[in-house]
């Protein structure tokens, strides 16, 4: 479904800029260590929902000022305590309204069909490690960043779908070391290293490296290919055989799009491809092939 | 369910000592290379079942004398051959009574909701690699330990749920290298390295490192947080959406416990937390959220 | 089911040689960079189907001439474009006949119950990275090989069940870096390193290293143990409990075969085992324990 070009102004906790086809999301609470207060997760969800449907956007980068005390220091804890994790309305609705702001944000990022990059140019803790890193396709990080999943040391549990995402990203052995200790690591530790696509020596270098990478991918890859590849990785089916049915259908469909044809032509002509396909035009009735649980329904035990 | 404090004396193949909140399980068959004979798996299962329900226990460490010829040399093979893997009663019941001692022990360790550590201060083979390492949360190891999954070289198969656990811990590429060769590795090999939380240069250092780590976790983490985090990692649901339902409910529940409140208070007061919650008091009807297959039922094809 | 010894002559795109118990499959299109044209995937599928049922074969190695311009450069793209991925008959049948040649080949390799090795002694791209590497048990590679999953830069998607296999082999963090960039890597990059069992400095060394490894495994392991271990790794069940039911049954069955007994005897006699069991004789009604989706059925949405 095409839509009129969305407007990225008007955010309060974020500064959102469309730089060519790269949407740069700069956290705007440096003085508060980019902690999450009311408004932050809602604005992040809105950005990723818009970016998902905006054909102009190829890549979304989330980052911080490199002089900020942290990339994201986690939830902004104060007199309201953990209840900042839910909206005041949800607080009133009781325990069945338990869907936390971190999880909703993780899902918005995870479901965004554009390339997503976390440019972690400072320390990160709590939701700064979970929703602000794990659902992204790529993580760039400062080599000296202090990284902590502190949940077991705070009497709570890892949230924002981190117990699903982290073991898949780097295996259960490393995930245990990170989630069950609550300890602090730097990216050079073998326990966390494989979470990162690139590790940069200084804070200043992280965002430029991510931006150059984003621009290169935006220039050389197909929007439709990237979206369907992400969907295949996230929803591969439960066996090699089931995957064969999904990936071959996607191949058949994309092979006959303009991008599939340009892919061959540019290859034969030994030049860079020029892709024009967009998500709003190219995805047919075969997509999506998987079913999602409705996380908004509040009946039942959980 | 609370219970009176269990007694850890009276084991024969193990020496079990409650050191503060750390339960130390020392294998007591050094002369037999800590191989498994009748009694060993049954006693291990009993220890982990007790530890799971004993609120005093925060961490369980399994180790060996560092002067023993091995951490655990595998099954004690002799004239009875592989049939030592089943009890004499099971042997009589025939093929449908096939649940092996290694698998029962793996499950007892895997299901234990306390922090579990294998302090592998010597060579390990067979069940010494599978049940005695893979279901634990953390593995500490001597850098020169000879490590072998010998099953394909013995005419049998990897047991004790290792074909489930190992690929999840470090990925299928490494798991193939370990399980399909039956070769011997040291922890410094890139093929097995990521199985270990810490690799120590000498045998003497392994247990003290594990013990210091255990005490630190016991002092700084919440018993309830650790148990529910382990459950989330083991039972994350089959999608990010399903995980969001489980982890947000767990968050909601734990946020309102004494430990959740102490987590915030200690954070705001910039001091170490003092957690008091216990599994026997804090887990409500929402826990567990998953269903387990009954492995004791013996009908059907398998 | 026993069968008469198959004949490995008569292939056109491959040179297939039974060297003792090691089946060596040499790609025979060096001048075409070992790209896939009509006939290549069909012949590969035939080799692996035969090898699966031929009790003489213990290991299958796929390789290339080390002087060829590439190990496998991917699909042979020309005027027919992507439609070379389907047979002319499938092209006529329309979109529901979408099962691609790469996926069919991946499945034939993945299902082969013998040890499978890709000896990647040259550059690899596209299907040269997917079907020609991922479904194998082991990958040996030249340290300077240029390795590319170019799909998102060609307007299509990763095929041949790679979106299922690759994240399982080395985790989603690395799989994203490889599949969503379409960039070129060498095996020494930490982003791809863990895909490989062994990395060799020169092209000349790759095949000999793989062959020596193959012969060692053929000499020291049980055919039946390897096959059932592969099946356990591929079909572990969906929980540790379910795995316990499958692996303990497999253990019970194999323990009473000739190979299981020889495994103990050779261990007690401190000598190398001499296994005689074969797949055509030893697998009873308990095998297989899993169900496969029929990928040939063409009704339904996909």
mmCIF file of N, CA, C and O in Angstrom, chain C residues 47-127:
data_model
loop_
_atom_site.group_PDB
_atom_site.id
_atom_site.type_symbol
_atom_site.label_atom_id
_atom_site.label_comp_id
_atom_site.label_asym_id
_atom_site.label_seq_id
_atom_site.Cartn_x
_atom_site.Cartn_y
_atom_site.Cartn_z
ATOM 1 N N UNK C 47 24.113 -38.011 -7.425
ATOM 2 C CA UNK C 47 25.277 -38.521 -6.678
ATOM 3 C C UNK C 47 24.940 -38.710 -5.200
ATOM 4 O O UNK C 47 25.236 -39.763 -4.613
ATOM 5 N N UNK C 48 24.318 -37.697 -4.605
ATOM 6 C CA UNK C 48 24.049 -37.794 -3.166
ATOM 7 C C UNK C 48 22.949 -38.809 -2.856
ATOM 8 O O UNK C 48 22.989 -39.462 -1.805
ATOM 9 N N UNK C 49 21.984 -38.953 -3.748
ATOM 10 C CA UNK C 49 20.972 -39.996 -3.553
ATOM 11 C C UNK C 49 21.611 -41.384 -3.618
ATOM 12 O O UNK C 49 21.313 -42.256 -2.802
ATOM 13 N N UNK C 50 22.481 -41.588 -4.578
ATOM 14 C CA UNK C 50 23.182 -42.875 -4.688
ATOM 15 C C UNK C 50 24.076 -43.114 -3.472
ATOM 16 O O UNK C 50 24.069 -44.204 -2.888
ATOM 17 N N UNK C 51 24.846 -42.116 -3.104
ATOM 18 C CA UNK C 51 25.785 -42.268 -1.984
ATOM 19 C C UNK C 51 25.056 -42.591 -0.688
ATOM 20 O O UNK C 51 25.532 -43.364 0.145
ATOM 21 N N UNK C 52 23.883 -41.993 -0.527
ATOM 22 C CA UNK C 52 23.097 -42.252 0.681
ATOM 23 C C UNK C 52 22.785 -43.733 0.814
ATOM 24 O O UNK C 52 22.810 -44.291 1.912
ATOM 25 N N UNK C 53 22.511 -44.391 -0.315
ATOM 26 C CA UNK C 53 22.071 -45.789 -0.266
ATOM 27 C C UNK C 53 23.185 -46.804 -0.529
ATOM 28 O O UNK C 53 22.958 -48.000 -0.433
ATOM 29 N N UNK C 54 24.365 -46.325 -0.853
ATOM 30 C CA UNK C 54 25.478 -47.219 -1.188
ATOM 31 C C UNK C 54 26.303 -47.488 0.072
ATOM 32 O O UNK C 54 27.035 -46.618 0.553
ATOM 33 N N UNK C 55 26.200 -48.699 0.590
ATOM 34 C CA UNK C 55 26.870 -49.015 1.857
ATOM 35 C C UNK C 55 28.388 -48.866 1.786
ATOM 36 O O UNK C 55 29.046 -48.712 2.819
ATOM 37 N N UNK C 56 28.929 -48.917 0.582
ATOM 38 C CA UNK C 56 30.389 -48.779 0.454
ATOM 39 C C UNK C 56 30.866 -47.362 0.760
ATOM 40 O O UNK C 56 32.015 -47.148 1.146
ATOM 41 N N UNK C 57 30.004 -46.403 0.539
ATOM 42 C CA UNK C 57 30.404 -44.991 0.673
ATOM 43 C C UNK C 57 30.273 -44.534 2.112
ATOM 44 O O UNK C 57 29.204 -44.604 2.703
ATOM 45 N N UNK C 58 31.359 -44.049 2.678
ATOM 46 C CA UNK C 58 31.337 -43.503 4.031
ATOM 47 C C UNK C 58 31.339 -41.970 4.019
ATOM 48 O O UNK C 58 30.769 -41.337 4.898
ATOM 49 N N UNK C 59 32.041 -41.378 3.051
ATOM 50 C CA UNK C 59 32.197 -39.930 3.010
ATOM 51 C C UNK C 59 32.046 -39.463 1.558
ATOM 52 O O UNK C 59 32.503 -40.158 0.640
ATOM 53 N N UNK C 60 31.406 -38.307 1.365
ATOM 54 C CA UNK C 60 31.344 -37.688 0.036
ATOM 55 C C UNK C 60 32.042 -36.330 0.125
ATOM 56 O O UNK C 60 31.702 -35.514 0.991
ATOM 57 N N UNK C 61 33.010 -36.115 -0.758
ATOM 58 C CA UNK C 61 33.692 -34.811 -0.828
ATOM 59 C C UNK C 61 33.347 -34.159 -2.160
ATOM 60 O O UNK C 61 33.499 -34.790 -3.211
ATOM 61 N N UNK C 62 32.898 -32.920 -2.126
ATOM 62 C CA UNK C 62 32.733 -32.138 -3.355
ATOM 63 C C UNK C 62 33.872 -31.131 -3.426
ATOM 64 O O UNK C 62 34.174 -30.454 -2.440
ATOM 65 N N UNK C 63 34.503 -31.052 -4.580
ATOM 66 C CA UNK C 63 35.591 -30.101 -4.728
ATOM 67 C C UNK C 63 35.707 -29.629 -6.170
ATOM 68 O O UNK C 63 34.836 -29.939 -6.997
ATOM 69 N N UNK C 64 36.763 -28.862 -6.445
ATOM 70 C CA UNK C 64 37.022 -28.342 -7.789
ATOM 71 C C UNK C 64 38.488 -28.531 -8.092
ATOM 72 O O UNK C 64 39.293 -28.824 -7.196
ATOM 73 N N UNK C 65 38.871 -28.388 -9.344
ATOM 74 C CA UNK C 65 40.300 -28.320 -9.660
ATOM 75 C C UNK C 65 40.861 -27.079 -8.960
ATOM 76 O O UNK C 65 40.254 -26.010 -9.037
ATOM 77 N N UNK C 66 42.023 -27.235 -8.327
ATOM 78 C CA UNK C 66 42.507 -26.081 -7.561
ATOM 79 C C UNK C 66 43.063 -24.990 -8.468
ATOM 80 O O UNK C 66 43.397 -23.896 -8.009
ATOM 81 N N UNK C 67 43.131 -25.280 -9.737
ATOM 82 C CA UNK C 67 43.564 -24.254 -10.697
ATOM 83 C C UNK C 67 42.374 -23.594 -11.387
ATOM 84 O O UNK C 67 42.568 -22.683 -12.203
ATOM 85 N N UNK C 68 41.175 -24.051 -11.085
ATOM 86 C CA UNK C 68 39.986 -23.463 -11.720
ATOM 87 C C UNK C 68 39.816 -22.019 -11.256
ATOM 88 O O UNK C 68 40.260 -21.660 -10.158
ATOM 89 N N UNK C 69 39.161 -21.178 -12.058
ATOM 90 C CA UNK C 69 38.971 -19.786 -11.635
ATOM 91 C C UNK C 69 38.102 -19.651 -10.386
ATOM 92 O O UNK C 69 38.147 -18.625 -9.726
ATOM 93 N N UNK C 70 37.332 -20.697 -10.065
ATOM 94 C CA UNK C 70 36.479 -20.629 -8.875
ATOM 95 C C UNK C 70 36.109 -22.036 -8.419
ATOM 96 O O UNK C 70 36.075 -22.972 -9.226
ATOM 97 N N UNK C 71 35.826 -22.174 -7.127
ATOM 98 C CA UNK C 71 35.216 -23.413 -6.620
ATOM 99 C C UNK C 71 33.843 -23.575 -7.242
ATOM 100 O O UNK C 71 33.486 -24.617 -7.779
ATOM 101 N N UNK C 72 33.053 -22.509 -7.191
ATOM 102 C CA UNK C 72 31.749 -22.491 -7.861
ATOM 103 C C UNK C 72 31.257 -21.051 -7.882
ATOM 104 O O UNK C 72 31.057 -20.440 -6.836
ATOM 105 N N UNK C 73 31.085 -20.531 -9.083
ATOM 106 C CA UNK C 73 30.771 -19.107 -9.250
ATOM 107 C C UNK C 73 29.286 -18.802 -9.203
ATOM 108 O O UNK C 73 28.882 -17.663 -9.438
ATOM 109 N N UNK C 74 28.454 -19.814 -8.926
ATOM 110 C CA UNK C 74 27.018 -19.564 -8.842
ATOM 111 C C UNK C 74 26.293 -19.986 -10.102
ATOM 112 O O UNK C 74 26.814 -20.774 -10.890
ATOM 113 N N UNK C 75 25.091 -19.469 -10.266
ATOM 114 C CA UNK C 75 24.274 -19.819 -11.432
ATOM 115 C C UNK C 75 24.920 -19.270 -12.700
ATOM 116 O O UNK C 75 25.548 -18.219 -12.679
ATOM 117 N N UNK C 76 24.767 -20.022 -13.778
ATOM 118 C CA UNK C 76 25.314 -19.603 -15.071
ATOM 119 C C UNK C 76 24.286 -18.691 -15.732
ATOM 120 O O UNK C 76 23.332 -19.155 -16.360
ATOM 121 N N UNK C 77 24.471 -17.402 -15.558
ATOM 122 C CA UNK C 77 23.455 -16.455 -16.029
ATOM 123 C C UNK C 77 23.722 -16.068 -17.477
ATOM 124 O O UNK C 77 24.838 -15.757 -17.855
ATOM 125 N N UNK C 78 22.683 -16.108 -18.274
ATOM 126 C CA UNK C 78 22.810 -15.726 -19.673
ATOM 127 C C UNK C 78 21.455 -15.255 -20.155
ATOM 128 O O UNK C 78 20.657 -14.753 -19.349
ATOM 129 N N UNK C 79 21.170 -15.437 -21.406
ATOM 130 C CA UNK C 79 19.904 -14.929 -21.944
ATOM 131 C C UNK C 79 18.670 -15.484 -21.222
ATOM 132 O O UNK C 79 17.670 -14.780 -21.076
ATOM 133 N N UNK C 80 18.741 -16.736 -20.720
ATOM 134 C CA UNK C 80 17.556 -17.280 -20.028
ATOM 135 C C UNK C 80 17.420 -16.699 -18.616
ATOM 136 O O UNK C 80 16.396 -16.900 -17.957
ATOM 137 N N UNK C 81 18.451 -16.032 -18.117
ATOM 138 C CA UNK C 81 18.363 -15.367 -16.817
ATOM 139 C C UNK C 81 18.090 -16.338 -15.682
ATOM 140 O O UNK C 81 18.571 -17.472 -15.699
ATOM 141 N N UNK C 82 17.318 -15.896 -14.681
ATOM 142 C CA UNK C 82 17.056 -16.719 -13.506
ATOM 143 C C UNK C 82 16.306 -17.983 -13.854
ATOM 144 O O UNK C 82 16.219 -18.888 -13.032
ATOM 145 N N UNK C 83 15.712 -18.051 -15.031
ATOM 146 C CA UNK C 83 14.882 -19.222 -15.301
ATOM 147 C C UNK C 83 15.720 -20.487 -15.427
ATOM 148 O O UNK C 83 15.178 -21.586 -15.408
ATOM 149 N N UNK C 84 17.043 -20.363 -15.468
ATOM 150 C CA UNK C 84 17.876 -21.572 -15.405
ATOM 151 C C UNK C 84 17.726 -22.272 -14.058
ATOM 152 O O UNK C 84 18.137 -23.406 -13.892
ATOM 153 N N UNK C 85 17.148 -21.564 -13.113
ATOM 154 C CA UNK C 85 16.977 -22.139 -11.774
ATOM 155 C C UNK C 85 15.892 -23.210 -11.768
ATOM 156 O O UNK C 85 15.831 -24.051 -10.883
ATOM 157 N N UNK C 86 15.016 -23.138 -12.764
ATOM 158 C CA UNK C 86 13.975 -24.164 -12.906
ATOM 159 C C UNK C 86 14.166 -24.898 -14.228
ATOM 160 O O UNK C 86 14.768 -24.358 -15.164
ATOM 161 N N UNK C 87 13.686 -26.118 -14.305
ATOM 162 C CA UNK C 87 13.765 -26.841 -15.575
ATOM 163 C C UNK C 87 12.763 -26.218 -16.547
ATOM 164 O O UNK C 87 11.789 -25.575 -16.118
ATOM 165 N N UNK C 88 12.958 -26.403 -17.836
ATOM 166 C CA UNK C 88 12.003 -25.858 -18.812
ATOM 167 C C UNK C 88 10.567 -26.328 -18.526
ATOM 168 O O UNK C 88 9.620 -25.544 -18.666
ATOM 169 N N UNK C 89 10.392 -27.587 -18.059
ATOM 170 C CA UNK C 89 9.038 -28.069 -17.741
ATOM 171 C C UNK C 89 8.432 -27.233 -16.604
ATOM 172 O O UNK C 89 7.276 -26.847 -16.643
ATOM 173 N N UNK C 90 9.245 -26.995 -15.560
ATOM 174 C CA UNK C 90 8.740 -26.219 -14.420
ATOM 175 C C UNK C 90 8.390 -24.796 -14.857
ATOM 176 O O UNK C 90 7.413 -24.217 -14.375
ATOM 177 N N UNK C 91 9.213 -24.242 -15.738
ATOM 178 C CA UNK C 91 8.920 -22.904 -16.243
ATOM 179 C C UNK C 91 7.524 -22.846 -16.840
ATOM 180 O O UNK C 91 6.769 -21.910 -16.596
ATOM 181 N N UNK C 92 7.163 -23.900 -17.580
ATOM 182 C CA UNK C 92 5.839 -23.921 -18.229
ATOM 183 C C UNK C 92 4.711 -24.071 -17.217
ATOM 184 O O UNK C 92 3.605 -23.587 -17.428
ATOM 185 N N UNK C 93 4.992 -24.770 -16.122
ATOM 186 C CA UNK C 93 3.931 -25.047 -15.134
ATOM 187 C C UNK C 93 3.536 -23.822 -14.322
ATOM 188 O O UNK C 93 2.546 -23.859 -13.582
ATOM 189 N N UNK C 94 4.330 -22.779 -14.389
ATOM 190 C CA UNK C 94 3.955 -21.552 -13.698
ATOM 191 C C UNK C 94 4.461 -21.479 -12.271
ATOM 192 O O UNK C 94 5.285 -22.291 -11.841
ATOM 193 N N UNK C 95 3.932 -20.522 -11.523
ATOM 194 C CA UNK C 95 4.523 -20.164 -10.235
ATOM 195 C C UNK C 95 4.444 -21.226 -9.150
ATOM 196 O O UNK C 95 5.203 -21.184 -8.202
ATOM 197 N N UNK C 96 3.476 -22.137 -9.265
ATOM 198 C CA UNK C 96 3.389 -23.148 -8.217
ATOM 199 C C UNK C 96 4.454 -24.231 -8.364
ATOM 200 O O UNK C 96 4.671 -25.011 -7.445
ATOM 201 N N UNK C 97 5.119 -24.255 -9.493
ATOM 202 C CA UNK C 97 6.230 -25.199 -9.691
ATOM 203 C C UNK C 97 7.532 -24.494 -9.356
ATOM 204 O O UNK C 97 8.461 -24.464 -10.135
ATOM 205 N N UNK C 98 7.579 -23.896 -8.160
ATOM 206 C CA UNK C 98 8.684 -22.972 -7.886
ATOM 207 C C UNK C 98 9.893 -23.604 -7.223
ATOM 208 O O UNK C 98 10.865 -22.929 -6.949
ATOM 209 N N UNK C 99 9.858 -24.902 -6.922
ATOM 210 C CA UNK C 99 10.990 -25.525 -6.212
ATOM 211 C C UNK C 99 12.254 -25.415 -7.068
ATOM 212 O O UNK C 99 12.379 -26.059 -8.098
ATOM 213 N N UNK C 100 13.201 -24.630 -6.572
ATOM 214 C CA UNK C 100 14.393 -24.327 -7.370
ATOM 215 C C UNK C 100 15.431 -25.445 -7.307
ATOM 216 O O UNK C 100 15.467 -26.235 -6.349
ATOM 217 N N UNK C 101 16.277 -25.477 -8.309
ATOM 218 C CA UNK C 101 17.306 -26.515 -8.418
ATOM 219 C C UNK C 101 18.272 -26.473 -7.233
ATOM 220 O O UNK C 101 18.725 -27.512 -6.749
ATOM 221 N N UNK C 102 18.591 -25.264 -6.750
ATOM 222 C CA UNK C 102 19.488 -25.140 -5.608
ATOM 223 C C UNK C 102 18.899 -25.776 -4.361
ATOM 224 O O UNK C 102 19.583 -26.499 -3.628
ATOM 225 N N UNK C 103 17.629 -25.525 -4.112
ATOM 226 C CA UNK C 103 16.971 -26.092 -2.941
ATOM 227 C C UNK C 103 16.871 -27.604 -3.008
ATOM 228 O O UNK C 103 17.115 -28.306 -2.015
ATOM 229 N N UNK C 104 16.541 -28.115 -4.188
ATOM 230 C CA UNK C 104 16.478 -29.579 -4.332
ATOM 231 C C UNK C 104 17.840 -30.205 -4.072
ATOM 232 O O UNK C 104 17.935 -31.276 -3.475
ATOM 233 N N UNK C 105 18.886 -29.538 -4.519
ATOM 234 C CA UNK C 105 20.242 -30.063 -4.319
ATOM 235 C C UNK C 105 20.644 -29.969 -2.843
ATOM 236 O O UNK C 105 21.191 -30.916 -2.274
ATOM 237 N N UNK C 106 20.357 -28.843 -2.233
ATOM 238 C CA UNK C 106 20.624 -28.703 -0.790
ATOM 239 C C UNK C 106 19.971 -29.840 -0.012
ATOM 240 O O UNK C 106 20.600 -30.446 0.862
ATOM 241 N N UNK C 107 18.709 -30.105 -0.310
ATOM 242 C CA UNK C 107 17.999 -31.151 0.431
ATOM 243 C C UNK C 107 18.623 -32.521 0.178
ATOM 244 O O UNK C 107 18.736 -33.340 1.098
ATOM 245 N N UNK C 108 19.044 -32.783 -1.057
ATOM 246 C CA UNK C 108 19.673 -34.081 -1.347
ATOM 247 C C UNK C 108 20.962 -34.248 -0.549
ATOM 248 O O UNK C 108 21.259 -35.340 -0.039
ATOM 249 N N UNK C 109 21.721 -33.170 -0.408
ATOM 250 C CA UNK C 109 22.977 -33.230 0.358
ATOM 251 C C UNK C 109 22.670 -33.328 1.858
ATOM 252 O O UNK C 109 23.240 -34.141 2.580
ATOM 253 N N UNK C 110 21.727 -32.502 2.302
ATOM 254 C CA UNK C 110 21.386 -32.457 3.733
ATOM 255 C C UNK C 110 20.836 -33.799 4.209
ATOM 256 O O UNK C 110 21.092 -34.219 5.329
ATOM 257 N N UNK C 111 20.086 -34.467 3.357
ATOM 258 C CA UNK C 111 19.471 -35.743 3.744
ATOM 259 C C UNK C 111 20.411 -36.926 3.585
ATOM 260 O O UNK C 111 20.102 -38.026 4.068
ATOM 261 N N UNK C 112 21.499 -36.759 2.874
ATOM 262 C CA UNK C 112 22.450 -37.863 2.686
ATOM 263 C C UNK C 112 23.001 -38.255 4.050
ATOM 264 O O UNK C 112 23.531 -37.411 4.775
ATOM 265 N N UNK C 113 22.900 -39.525 4.399
ATOM 266 C CA UNK C 113 23.260 -39.929 5.762
ATOM 267 C C UNK C 113 24.737 -40.288 5.921
ATOM 268 O O UNK C 113 25.151 -40.781 6.959
ATOM 269 N N UNK C 114 25.515 -40.034 4.880
ATOM 270 C CA UNK C 114 26.954 -40.231 4.974
ATOM 271 C C UNK C 114 27.619 -38.900 5.367
ATOM 272 O O UNK C 114 26.991 -37.844 5.279
ATOM 273 N N UNK C 115 28.897 -38.968 5.776
ATOM 274 C CA UNK C 115 29.637 -37.738 6.082
ATOM 275 C C UNK C 115 29.826 -36.958 4.787
ATOM 276 O O UNK C 115 30.246 -37.526 3.773
ATOM 277 N N UNK C 116 29.532 -35.662 4.811
ATOM 278 C CA UNK C 116 29.653 -34.843 3.605
ATOM 279 C C UNK C 116 30.603 -33.682 3.872
ATOM 280 O O UNK C 116 30.543 -33.039 4.922
ATOM 281 N N UNK C 117 31.485 -33.441 2.898
ATOM 282 C CA UNK C 117 32.514 -32.408 3.049
ATOM 283 C C UNK C 117 32.569 -31.555 1.790
ATOM 284 O O UNK C 117 32.648 -32.087 0.683
ATOM 285 N N UNK C 118 32.532 -30.243 1.964
ATOM 286 C CA UNK C 118 32.792 -29.322 0.850
ATOM 287 C C UNK C 118 34.241 -28.867 0.973
ATOM 288 O O UNK C 118 34.617 -28.274 1.988
ATOM 289 N N UNK C 119 35.038 -29.158 -0.048
ATOM 290 C CA UNK C 119 36.454 -28.756 -0.046
ATOM 291 C C UNK C 119 36.557 -27.535 -0.962
ATOM 292 O O UNK C 119 36.758 -27.657 -2.172
ATOM 293 N N UNK C 120 36.415 -26.369 -0.356
ATOM 294 C CA UNK C 120 36.237 -25.111 -1.089
ATOM 295 C C UNK C 120 37.611 -24.519 -1.417
ATOM 296 O O UNK C 120 38.104 -23.627 -0.734
ATOM 297 N N UNK C 121 38.192 -25.002 -2.504
ATOM 298 C CA UNK C 121 39.566 -24.612 -2.848
ATOM 299 C C UNK C 121 39.610 -23.472 -3.877
ATOM 300 O O UNK C 121 40.535 -23.405 -4.687
ATOM 301 N N UNK C 122 38.626 -22.593 -3.812
ATOM 302 C CA UNK C 122 38.612 -21.444 -4.722
ATOM 303 C C UNK C 122 37.482 -20.510 -4.327
ATOM 304 O O UNK C 122 36.796 -20.739 -3.325
ATOM 305 N N UNK C 123 37.302 -19.468 -5.099
ATOM 306 C CA UNK C 123 36.253 -18.494 -4.809
ATOM 307 C C UNK C 123 34.870 -19.135 -4.910
ATOM 308 O O UNK C 123 34.681 -20.134 -5.605
ATOM 309 N N UNK C 124 33.914 -18.536 -4.217
ATOM 310 C CA UNK C 124 32.547 -19.080 -4.244
ATOM 311 C C UNK C 124 31.539 -17.946 -4.159
ATOM 312 O O UNK C 124 31.729 -16.999 -3.388
ATOM 313 N N UNK C 125 30.476 -18.055 -4.940
ATOM 314 C CA UNK C 125 29.425 -17.034 -4.930
ATOM 315 C C UNK C 125 28.088 -17.698 -5.171
ATOM 316 O O UNK C 125 27.994 -18.740 -5.826
ATOM 317 N N UNK C 126 27.037 -17.091 -4.633
ATOM 318 C CA UNK C 126 25.676 -17.543 -4.895
ATOM 319 C C UNK C 126 25.469 -18.981 -4.483
ATOM 320 O O UNK C 126 25.759 -19.354 -3.344
ATOM 321 N N UNK C 127 24.998 -19.791 -5.418
ATOM 322 C CA UNK C 127 24.758 -21.194 -5.095
ATOM 323 C C UNK C 127 26.072 -21.896 -4.720
ATOM 324 O O UNK C 127 26.053 -22.935 -4.047
#
